[in-house]
Amino acid sequence: MYFTSPLKTVFQSYTPLSENELSPQEDEKDFQAPRRSIDLESHGSISSHTSTLLDSTQVEPKRKFQVDARVISDAIIGLSDGLTVPFALTAGLSALGDTKVVIYGGLAELTAGAISMGLGGYLGAKSEEESYKATERETRDSILTGSSSVLDDLSAIFASYDVPSPIINDLTTHLCKSPKLVEFLMHFQHRISEPPSSRAFTCALTIALGYFVGGFIPLLPYFFVASDNIWTALGLSIGIMVVALFAFGYVKTCFVQGWQGSRNVVLGIVGGFQMVLVGGVAAGVAMGLVKGFNALSER
């Protein structure tokens, strides 16, 4: 009874506060609670909206069109030969003094040279394809026979990349059971890639067209000049070829070295002058030989 009477007095004297009589601290807490929930909801909606935007913007980038490096190499081979050999021939035939001889001889050489260059490229590409197949067959046979040299080759490949020994053992064990083992050895051990099925045809066509186009340039002036005005045609042909050879040498060098920077520009200019020098020497030698043979025949 002694304990209940004070408690009864306390409860009887207690009167609950009205909503308007809340303390500022409690009022602020009650106000912050819904505000936090609103902030969380808005943050969630913003984050979800942001993730949606990110997902919509994370689209796979479009692949840029790239020309095969081998096609460019074949075009350079064809153009470089076409710009020098037929030009030397036309310059040499000009010593005979008749534009028709230059045109007929030049076209005959262009046709035969383009066919020869194209066949050379075709046979070279076929040999490359056969070499790849032979190497792949030998690699597959060594794997099927369970030769220990395969494990040694795999260990040597990974050791060259400074891979720790325990990891090498795990990788070799995994690769020996993998169907990609032949492809792995062809790429990392033999360092050769499978040529496309159309490689031989593309190589032949590219080299042949490059040779014909490059060789047809020095012939153009002879089509527009009278047959007895051979030296005018030769002068125009030399001027056109100087520009063409310089442009080809400059573009070829800058394509490999780069287009920007003073160093690359200087290298491009040097490459252009080198092509002009090579073409000029070839044309001069051919013209001198034709004149010499012509002089010998007139004796």
mmCIF file of C-alpha atoms in Angstrom:
data_model
loop_
_atom_site.group_PDB
_atom_site.id
_atom_site.type_symbol
_atom_site.label_atom_id
_atom_site.label_comp_id
_atom_site.label_asym_id
_atom_site.label_seq_id
_atom_site.Cartn_x
_atom_site.Cartn_y
_atom_site.Cartn_z
ATOM 1 C CA MET A 1 0.000 0.000 0.000
ATOM 2 C CA TYR A 2 2.879 2.258 0.685
ATOM 3 C CA PHE A 3 4.081 1.950 -2.947
ATOM 4 C CA THR A 4 0.754 2.262 -4.635
ATOM 5 C CA SER A 5 -0.372 5.527 -3.152
ATOM 6 C CA PRO A 6 2.461 7.627 -4.664
ATOM 7 C CA LEU A 7 1.965 5.973 -8.070
ATOM 8 C CA LYS A 8 -1.753 6.648 -7.876
ATOM 9 C CA THR A 9 -1.021 10.266 -7.082
ATOM 10 C CA VAL A 10 1.311 10.559 -10.082
ATOM 11 C CA PHE A 11 -1.163 9.000 -12.532
ATOM 12 C CA GLN A 12 -4.009 11.080 -11.233
ATOM 13 C CA SER A 13 -2.003 14.255 -11.674
ATOM 14 C CA TYR A 14 -0.966 13.258 -15.229
ATOM 15 C CA THR A 15 -2.862 14.907 -18.035
ATOM 16 C CA PRO A 16 -1.886 14.074 -21.672
ATOM 17 C CA LEU A 17 -0.675 16.912 -23.817
ATOM 18 C CA SER A 18 -2.677 17.970 -26.775
ATOM 19 C CA GLU A 19 -1.225 17.864 -30.294
ATOM 20 C CA ASN A 20 -0.686 21.611 -30.222
ATOM 21 C CA GLU A 21 1.287 21.382 -26.966
ATOM 22 C CA LEU A 22 4.018 19.152 -28.268
ATOM 23 C CA SER A 23 7.525 20.300 -27.524
ATOM 24 C CA PRO A 24 9.564 21.824 -30.344
ATOM 25 C CA GLN A 25 12.026 18.922 -30.219
ATOM 26 C CA GLU A 26 9.306 16.314 -30.581
ATOM 27 C CA ASP A 27 7.583 18.360 -33.255
ATOM 28 C CA GLU A 28 10.819 18.564 -35.199
ATOM 29 C CA LYS A 29 11.398 14.814 -34.848
ATOM 30 C CA ASP A 30 7.892 14.076 -36.031
ATOM 31 C CA PHE A 31 8.412 16.417 -38.976
ATOM 32 C CA GLN A 32 11.759 14.913 -39.914
ATOM 33 C CA ALA A 33 10.440 11.371 -39.971
ATOM 34 C CA PRO A 34 8.103 11.788 -42.943
ATOM 35 C CA ARG A 35 10.633 14.046 -44.590
ATOM 36 C CA ARG A 36 13.221 11.277 -44.380
ATOM 37 C CA SER A 37 10.796 8.822 -45.868
ATOM 38 C CA ILE A 38 10.062 11.263 -48.674
ATOM 39 C CA ASP A 39 13.792 11.792 -49.217
ATOM 40 C CA LEU A 40 14.366 8.049 -49.346
ATOM 41 C CA GLU A 41 11.527 7.565 -51.761
ATOM 42 C CA SER A 42 12.720 10.405 -53.969
ATOM 43 C CA HIS A 43 16.286 9.112 -53.785
ATOM 44 C CA GLY A 44 15.110 5.673 -54.759
ATOM 45 C CA SER A 45 13.100 7.022 -57.653
ATOM 46 C CA ILE A 46 16.030 9.171 -58.800
ATOM 47 C CA SER A 47 18.474 6.282 -58.566
ATOM 48 C CA SER A 48 16.100 3.988 -60.415
ATOM 49 C CA HIS A 49 15.585 6.656 -63.052
ATOM 50 C CA THR A 50 19.342 7.162 -63.309
ATOM 51 C CA SER A 51 19.958 3.454 -63.649
ATOM 52 C CA THR A 52 17.330 3.345 -66.371
ATOM 53 C CA LEU A 53 19.087 6.151 -68.201
ATOM 54 C CA LEU A 54 22.432 4.441 -67.796
ATOM 55 C CA ASP A 55 21.030 1.187 -69.101
ATOM 56 C CA SER A 56 19.542 2.993 -72.065
ATOM 57 C CA THR A 57 22.791 4.815 -72.816
ATOM 58 C CA GLN A 58 25.011 1.763 -72.355
ATOM 59 C CA VAL A 59 24.498 0.626 -75.899
ATOM 60 C CA GLU A 60 27.205 -1.226 -77.693
ATOM 61 C CA PRO A 61 29.298 1.255 -79.666
ATOM 62 C CA LYS A 62 29.115 1.009 -83.405
ATOM 63 C CA ARG A 63 32.100 -0.656 -84.922
ATOM 64 C CA LYS A 64 34.017 1.541 -87.284
ATOM 65 C CA PHE A 65 34.708 0.240 -90.741
ATOM 66 C CA GLN A 66 38.301 -0.898 -90.940
ATOM 67 C CA VAL A 67 40.178 -2.050 -93.998
ATOM 68 C CA ASP A 68 42.250 -5.194 -93.630
ATOM 69 C CA ALA A 69 45.932 -4.358 -93.242
ATOM 70 C CA ARG A 70 46.829 -7.059 -95.745
ATOM 71 C CA VAL A 71 44.612 -5.474 -98.386
ATOM 72 C CA ILE A 72 46.406 -2.166 -97.837
ATOM 73 C CA SER A 73 49.755 -3.941 -98.093
ATOM 74 C CA ASP A 74 48.713 -5.589 -101.357
ATOM 75 C CA ALA A 75 47.544 -2.249 -102.762
ATOM 76 C CA ILE A 76 50.874 -0.645 -101.835
ATOM 77 C CA ILE A 77 52.789 -3.458 -103.542
ATOM 78 C CA GLY A 78 50.737 -3.139 -106.721
ATOM 79 C CA LEU A 79 50.871 0.658 -106.835
ATOM 80 C CA SER A 80 54.579 0.890 -106.080
ATOM 81 C CA ASP A 81 55.454 -1.496 -108.907
ATOM 82 C CA GLY A 82 52.879 0.042 -111.235
ATOM 83 C CA LEU A 83 54.185 3.563 -110.700
ATOM 84 C CA THR A 84 57.815 2.640 -111.430
ATOM 85 C CA VAL A 85 58.040 -0.208 -113.964
ATOM 86 C CA PRO A 86 55.507 1.004 -116.585
ATOM 87 C CA PHE A 87 56.789 4.568 -116.206
ATOM 88 C CA ALA A 88 60.297 3.373 -116.957
ATOM 89 C CA LEU A 89 58.985 1.450 -119.958
ATOM 90 C CA THR A 90 57.055 4.413 -121.388
ATOM 91 C CA ALA A 91 60.046 6.685 -120.902
ATOM 92 C CA GLY A 92 62.269 4.158 -122.661
ATOM 93 C CA LEU A 93 59.860 3.661 -125.558
ATOM 94 C CA SER A 94 59.632 7.420 -125.964
ATOM 95 C CA ALA A 95 63.153 7.311 -127.325
ATOM 96 C CA LEU A 96 61.713 5.652 -130.448
ATOM 97 C CA GLY A 97 59.806 8.869 -131.264
ATOM 98 C CA ASP A 98 56.276 7.508 -131.782
ATOM 99 C CA THR A 99 53.396 7.823 -129.304
ATOM 100 C CA LYS A 100 51.585 4.815 -130.796
ATOM 101 C CA VAL A 101 54.531 2.586 -129.973
ATOM 102 C CA VAL A 102 54.502 3.905 -126.413
ATOM 103 C CA ILE A 103 50.729 3.370 -126.035
ATOM 104 C CA TYR A 104 50.664 -0.136 -127.514
ATOM 105 C CA GLY A 105 53.776 -1.246 -125.701
ATOM 106 C CA GLY A 106 52.617 0.322 -122.462
ATOM 107 C CA LEU A 107 49.177 -1.300 -122.593
ATOM 108 C CA ALA A 108 50.706 -4.679 -123.428
ATOM 109 C CA GLU A 109 53.110 -4.381 -120.496
ATOM 110 C CA LEU A 110 50.332 -3.219 -118.171
ATOM 111 C CA THR A 111 48.127 -6.177 -119.057
ATOM 112 C CA ALA A 112 50.887 -8.755 -118.778
ATOM 113 C CA GLY A 113 52.295 -7.172 -115.617
ATOM 114 C CA ALA A 114 48.922 -6.972 -113.886
ATOM 115 C CA ILE A 115 48.203 -10.632 -114.681
ATOM 116 C CA SER A 116 51.657 -11.675 -113.512
ATOM 117 C CA MET A 117 51.452 -9.654 -110.302
ATOM 118 C CA GLY A 118 47.946 -10.923 -109.602
ATOM 119 C CA LEU A 119 48.968 -14.545 -110.109
ATOM 120 C CA GLY A 120 51.972 -14.009 -107.857
ATOM 121 C CA GLY A 121 49.742 -12.641 -105.114
ATOM 122 C CA TYR A 122 47.266 -15.498 -105.586
ATOM 123 C CA LEU A 123 49.933 -18.179 -105.351
ATOM 124 C CA GLY A 124 51.503 -16.483 -102.349
ATOM 125 C CA ALA A 125 48.184 -16.342 -100.501
ATOM 126 C CA LYS A 126 47.468 -19.990 -101.367
ATOM 127 C CA SER A 127 50.870 -20.988 -100.025
ATOM 128 C CA GLU A 128 50.128 -19.104 -96.818
ATOM 129 C CA GLU A 129 46.802 -20.927 -96.481
ATOM 130 C CA GLU A 130 48.402 -24.320 -97.075
ATOM 131 C CA SER A 131 51.149 -23.544 -94.557
ATOM 132 C CA TYR A 132 48.548 -22.667 -91.928
ATOM 133 C CA LYS A 133 46.620 -25.882 -92.532
ATOM 134 C CA ALA A 134 49.791 -27.978 -92.351
ATOM 135 C CA THR A 135 50.833 -26.360 -89.074
ATOM 136 C CA GLU A 136 47.349 -26.816 -87.642
ATOM 137 C CA ARG A 137 47.336 -30.487 -88.669
ATOM 138 C CA GLU A 138 50.718 -31.107 -87.025
ATOM 139 C CA THR A 139 49.573 -29.384 -83.842
ATOM 140 C CA ARG A 140 46.368 -31.428 -83.727
ATOM 141 C CA ASP A 141 48.253 -34.675 -84.286
ATOM 142 C CA SER A 142 50.714 -33.910 -81.491
ATOM 143 C CA ILE A 143 47.781 -33.281 -79.139
ATOM 144 C CA LEU A 144 45.987 -36.506 -80.117
ATOM 145 C CA THR A 145 49.131 -38.589 -79.612
ATOM 146 C CA GLY A 146 49.470 -37.191 -76.098
ATOM 147 C CA SER A 147 52.966 -35.914 -76.666
ATOM 148 C CA SER A 148 54.679 -34.440 -73.629
ATOM 149 C CA SER A 149 56.004 -31.648 -75.794
ATOM 150 C CA VAL A 150 52.538 -30.021 -75.680
ATOM 151 C CA LEU A 151 52.835 -29.550 -71.905
ATOM 152 C CA ASP A 152 56.342 -28.194 -72.349
ATOM 153 C CA ASP A 153 55.127 -25.785 -75.016
ATOM 154 C CA LEU A 154 52.293 -24.545 -72.799
ATOM 155 C CA SER A 155 54.622 -24.089 -69.842
ATOM 156 C CA ALA A 156 57.100 -22.177 -72.013
ATOM 157 C CA ILE A 157 54.335 -19.883 -73.298
ATOM 158 C CA PHE A 158 53.156 -18.933 -69.811
ATOM 159 C CA ALA A 159 56.699 -18.718 -68.427
ATOM 160 C CA SER A 160 57.537 -16.085 -71.043
ATOM 161 C CA TYR A 161 54.798 -13.916 -69.487
ATOM 162 C CA ASP A 162 56.278 -14.364 -65.981
ATOM 163 C CA VAL A 163 53.344 -16.436 -64.694
ATOM 164 C CA PRO A 164 53.989 -18.195 -61.340
ATOM 165 C CA SER A 165 54.589 -21.950 -61.471
ATOM 166 C CA PRO A 166 51.451 -23.004 -59.518
ATOM 167 C CA ILE A 167 49.265 -20.991 -61.847
ATOM 168 C CA ILE A 168 51.093 -22.447 -64.860
ATOM 169 C CA ASN A 169 50.294 -25.956 -63.689
ATOM 170 C CA ASP A 170 46.620 -25.103 -63.263
ATOM 171 C CA LEU A 171 46.429 -23.418 -66.656
ATOM 172 C CA THR A 172 48.164 -26.237 -68.513
ATOM 173 C CA THR A 173 45.910 -28.806 -66.849
ATOM 174 C CA HIS A 174 42.831 -26.849 -67.832
ATOM 175 C CA LEU A 175 43.975 -26.188 -71.422
ATOM 176 C CA CYS A 176 44.844 -29.835 -72.015
ATOM 177 C CA LYS A 177 41.151 -30.627 -71.471
ATOM 178 C CA SER A 178 39.885 -27.628 -73.426
ATOM 179 C CA PRO A 179 38.656 -27.881 -77.040
ATOM 180 C CA LYS A 180 40.355 -24.516 -77.654
ATOM 181 C CA LEU A 181 43.845 -25.969 -77.176
ATOM 182 C CA VAL A 182 44.660 -26.083 -80.894
ATOM 183 C CA GLU A 183 43.514 -22.503 -81.388
ATOM 184 C CA PHE A 184 45.542 -21.395 -78.359
ATOM 185 C CA LEU A 185 48.740 -23.028 -79.625
ATOM 186 C CA MET A 186 48.269 -21.650 -83.131
ATOM 187 C CA HIS A 187 47.900 -18.147 -81.767
ATOM 188 C CA PHE A 188 50.467 -18.041 -78.959
ATOM 189 C CA GLN A 189 53.042 -20.630 -80.013
ATOM 190 C CA HIS A 190 53.093 -20.451 -83.804
ATOM 191 C CA ARG A 191 51.773 -16.867 -83.822
ATOM 192 C CA ILE A 192 49.792 -17.252 -87.030
ATOM 193 C CA SER A 193 46.131 -16.563 -87.664
ATOM 194 C CA GLU A 194 43.829 -18.407 -90.017
ATOM 195 C CA PRO A 195 43.605 -16.557 -93.340
ATOM 196 C CA PRO A 196 40.118 -15.842 -94.707
ATOM 197 C CA SER A 197 38.803 -18.147 -97.388
ATOM 198 C CA SER A 198 38.703 -15.266 -99.878
ATOM 199 C CA ARG A 199 42.249 -14.138 -99.101
ATOM 200 C CA ALA A 200 43.816 -15.480 -102.309
ATOM 201 C CA PHE A 201 41.234 -13.908 -104.626
ATOM 202 C CA THR A 202 41.320 -10.577 -102.769
ATOM 203 C CA CYS A 203 45.110 -10.486 -102.830
ATOM 204 C CA ALA A 204 45.290 -11.214 -106.570
ATOM 205 C CA LEU A 205 42.636 -8.655 -107.470
ATOM 206 C CA THR A 206 44.091 -5.914 -105.259
ATOM 207 C CA ILE A 207 47.653 -6.281 -106.527
ATOM 208 C CA ALA A 208 46.564 -6.524 -110.167
ATOM 209 C CA LEU A 209 44.314 -3.457 -109.967
ATOM 210 C CA GLY A 210 46.962 -1.487 -108.090
ATOM 211 C CA TYR A 211 49.552 -2.317 -110.725
ATOM 212 C CA PHE A 212 47.266 -1.453 -113.632
ATOM 213 C CA VAL A 213 46.045 1.833 -112.130
ATOM 214 C CA GLY A 214 49.550 2.910 -111.148
ATOM 215 C CA GLY A 215 50.965 2.038 -114.547
ATOM 216 C CA PHE A 216 48.171 3.691 -116.512
ATOM 217 C CA ILE A 217 48.967 7.138 -115.072
ATOM 218 C CA PRO A 218 52.163 7.765 -117.101
ATOM 219 C CA LEU A 219 50.369 6.643 -120.271
ATOM 220 C CA LEU A 220 47.632 9.278 -120.070
ATOM 221 C CA PRO A 221 49.506 12.150 -121.814
ATOM 222 C CA TYR A 222 50.289 9.968 -124.828
ATOM 223 C CA PHE A 223 46.558 9.599 -125.591
ATOM 224 C CA PHE A 224 46.099 13.369 -125.980
ATOM 225 C CA VAL A 225 49.252 14.298 -127.898
ATOM 226 C CA ALA A 226 49.955 13.891 -131.597
ATOM 227 C CA SER A 227 52.064 10.928 -132.618
ATOM 228 C CA ASP A 228 54.965 13.128 -133.744
ATOM 229 C CA ASN A 229 54.970 15.234 -130.566
ATOM 230 C CA ILE A 230 56.501 12.536 -128.413
ATOM 231 C CA TRP A 231 58.712 14.795 -126.270
ATOM 232 C CA THR A 232 55.771 16.914 -125.153
ATOM 233 C CA ALA A 233 53.988 13.760 -124.038
ATOM 234 C CA LEU A 234 57.131 12.584 -122.266
ATOM 235 C CA GLY A 235 57.476 15.901 -120.450
ATOM 236 C CA LEU A 236 53.845 15.777 -119.320
ATOM 237 C CA SER A 237 54.252 12.159 -118.268
ATOM 238 C CA ILE A 238 57.338 12.995 -116.221
ATOM 239 C CA GLY A 239 55.561 15.910 -114.523
ATOM 240 C CA ILE A 240 52.513 13.818 -113.695
ATOM 241 C CA MET A 241 54.652 10.961 -112.400
ATOM 242 C CA VAL A 242 56.761 13.219 -110.203
ATOM 243 C CA VAL A 243 53.594 14.418 -108.484
ATOM 244 C CA ALA A 244 52.094 10.917 -108.357
ATOM 245 C CA LEU A 245 55.265 9.294 -106.992
ATOM 246 C CA PHE A 246 55.745 11.993 -104.373
ATOM 247 C CA ALA A 247 52.109 11.796 -103.284
ATOM 248 C CA PHE A 248 52.265 7.997 -103.101
ATOM 249 C CA GLY A 249 55.484 8.017 -101.081
ATOM 250 C CA TYR A 250 54.142 10.662 -98.719
ATOM 251 C CA VAL A 251 50.815 8.886 -98.140
ATOM 252 C CA LYS A 252 52.462 5.476 -97.771
ATOM 253 C CA THR A 253 54.931 6.761 -95.176
ATOM 254 C CA CYS A 254 52.388 8.769 -93.189
ATOM 255 C CA PHE A 255 49.950 5.869 -93.229
ATOM 256 C CA VAL A 256 52.531 3.813 -91.346
ATOM 257 C CA GLN A 257 54.168 6.513 -89.202
ATOM 258 C CA GLY A 258 51.174 8.794 -88.556
ATOM 259 C CA TRP A 259 49.696 11.960 -89.987
ATOM 260 C CA GLN A 260 50.224 14.456 -87.169
ATOM 261 C CA GLY A 261 53.418 15.975 -85.869
ATOM 262 C CA SER A 262 56.336 17.656 -87.572
ATOM 263 C CA ARG A 263 58.436 14.486 -87.413
ATOM 264 C CA ASN A 264 55.843 12.472 -89.339
ATOM 265 C CA VAL A 265 55.496 15.246 -91.913
ATOM 266 C CA VAL A 266 59.259 15.252 -92.465
ATOM 267 C CA LEU A 267 59.287 11.463 -92.766
ATOM 268 C CA GLY A 268 56.445 11.678 -95.280
ATOM 269 C CA ILE A 269 58.346 14.222 -97.372
ATOM 270 C CA VAL A 270 61.461 12.030 -97.284
ATOM 271 C CA GLY A 271 59.370 9.030 -98.359
ATOM 272 C CA GLY A 272 57.916 11.054 -101.218
ATOM 273 C CA PHE A 273 61.339 12.086 -102.487
ATOM 274 C CA GLN A 274 62.552 8.494 -102.192
ATOM 275 C CA MET A 275 59.751 7.313 -104.475
ATOM 276 C CA VAL A 276 60.542 10.099 -106.959
ATOM 277 C CA LEU A 277 64.210 9.114 -106.880
ATOM 278 C CA VAL A 278 63.480 5.422 -107.452
ATOM 279 C CA GLY A 279 61.059 6.144 -110.302
ATOM 280 C CA GLY A 280 63.428 8.673 -111.887
ATOM 281 C CA VAL A 281 66.401 6.312 -111.777
ATOM 282 C CA ALA A 282 64.335 3.470 -113.273
ATOM 283 C CA ALA A 283 63.016 5.714 -116.061
ATOM 284 C CA GLY A 284 66.461 7.116 -116.807
ATOM 285 C CA VAL A 285 68.058 3.675 -116.976
ATOM 286 C CA ALA A 286 65.289 2.353 -119.238
ATOM 287 C CA MET A 287 65.492 5.337 -121.555
ATOM 288 C CA GLY A 288 69.276 5.083 -121.743
ATOM 289 C CA LEU A 289 69.112 1.371 -122.579
ATOM 290 C CA VAL A 290 66.556 1.928 -125.349
ATOM 291 C CA LYS A 291 68.648 4.702 -126.868
ATOM 292 C CA GLY A 292 71.752 2.574 -126.624
ATOM 293 C CA PHE A 293 70.136 -0.442 -128.296
ATOM 294 C CA ASN A 294 68.636 1.814 -130.959
ATOM 295 C CA ALA A 295 72.029 3.317 -131.694
ATOM 296 C CA LEU A 296 73.604 -0.128 -131.953
ATOM 297 C CA SER A 297 70.919 -1.330 -134.353
ATOM 298 C CA GLU A 298 71.475 1.637 -136.686
ATOM 299 C CA ARG A 299 75.170 0.884 -137.153
#
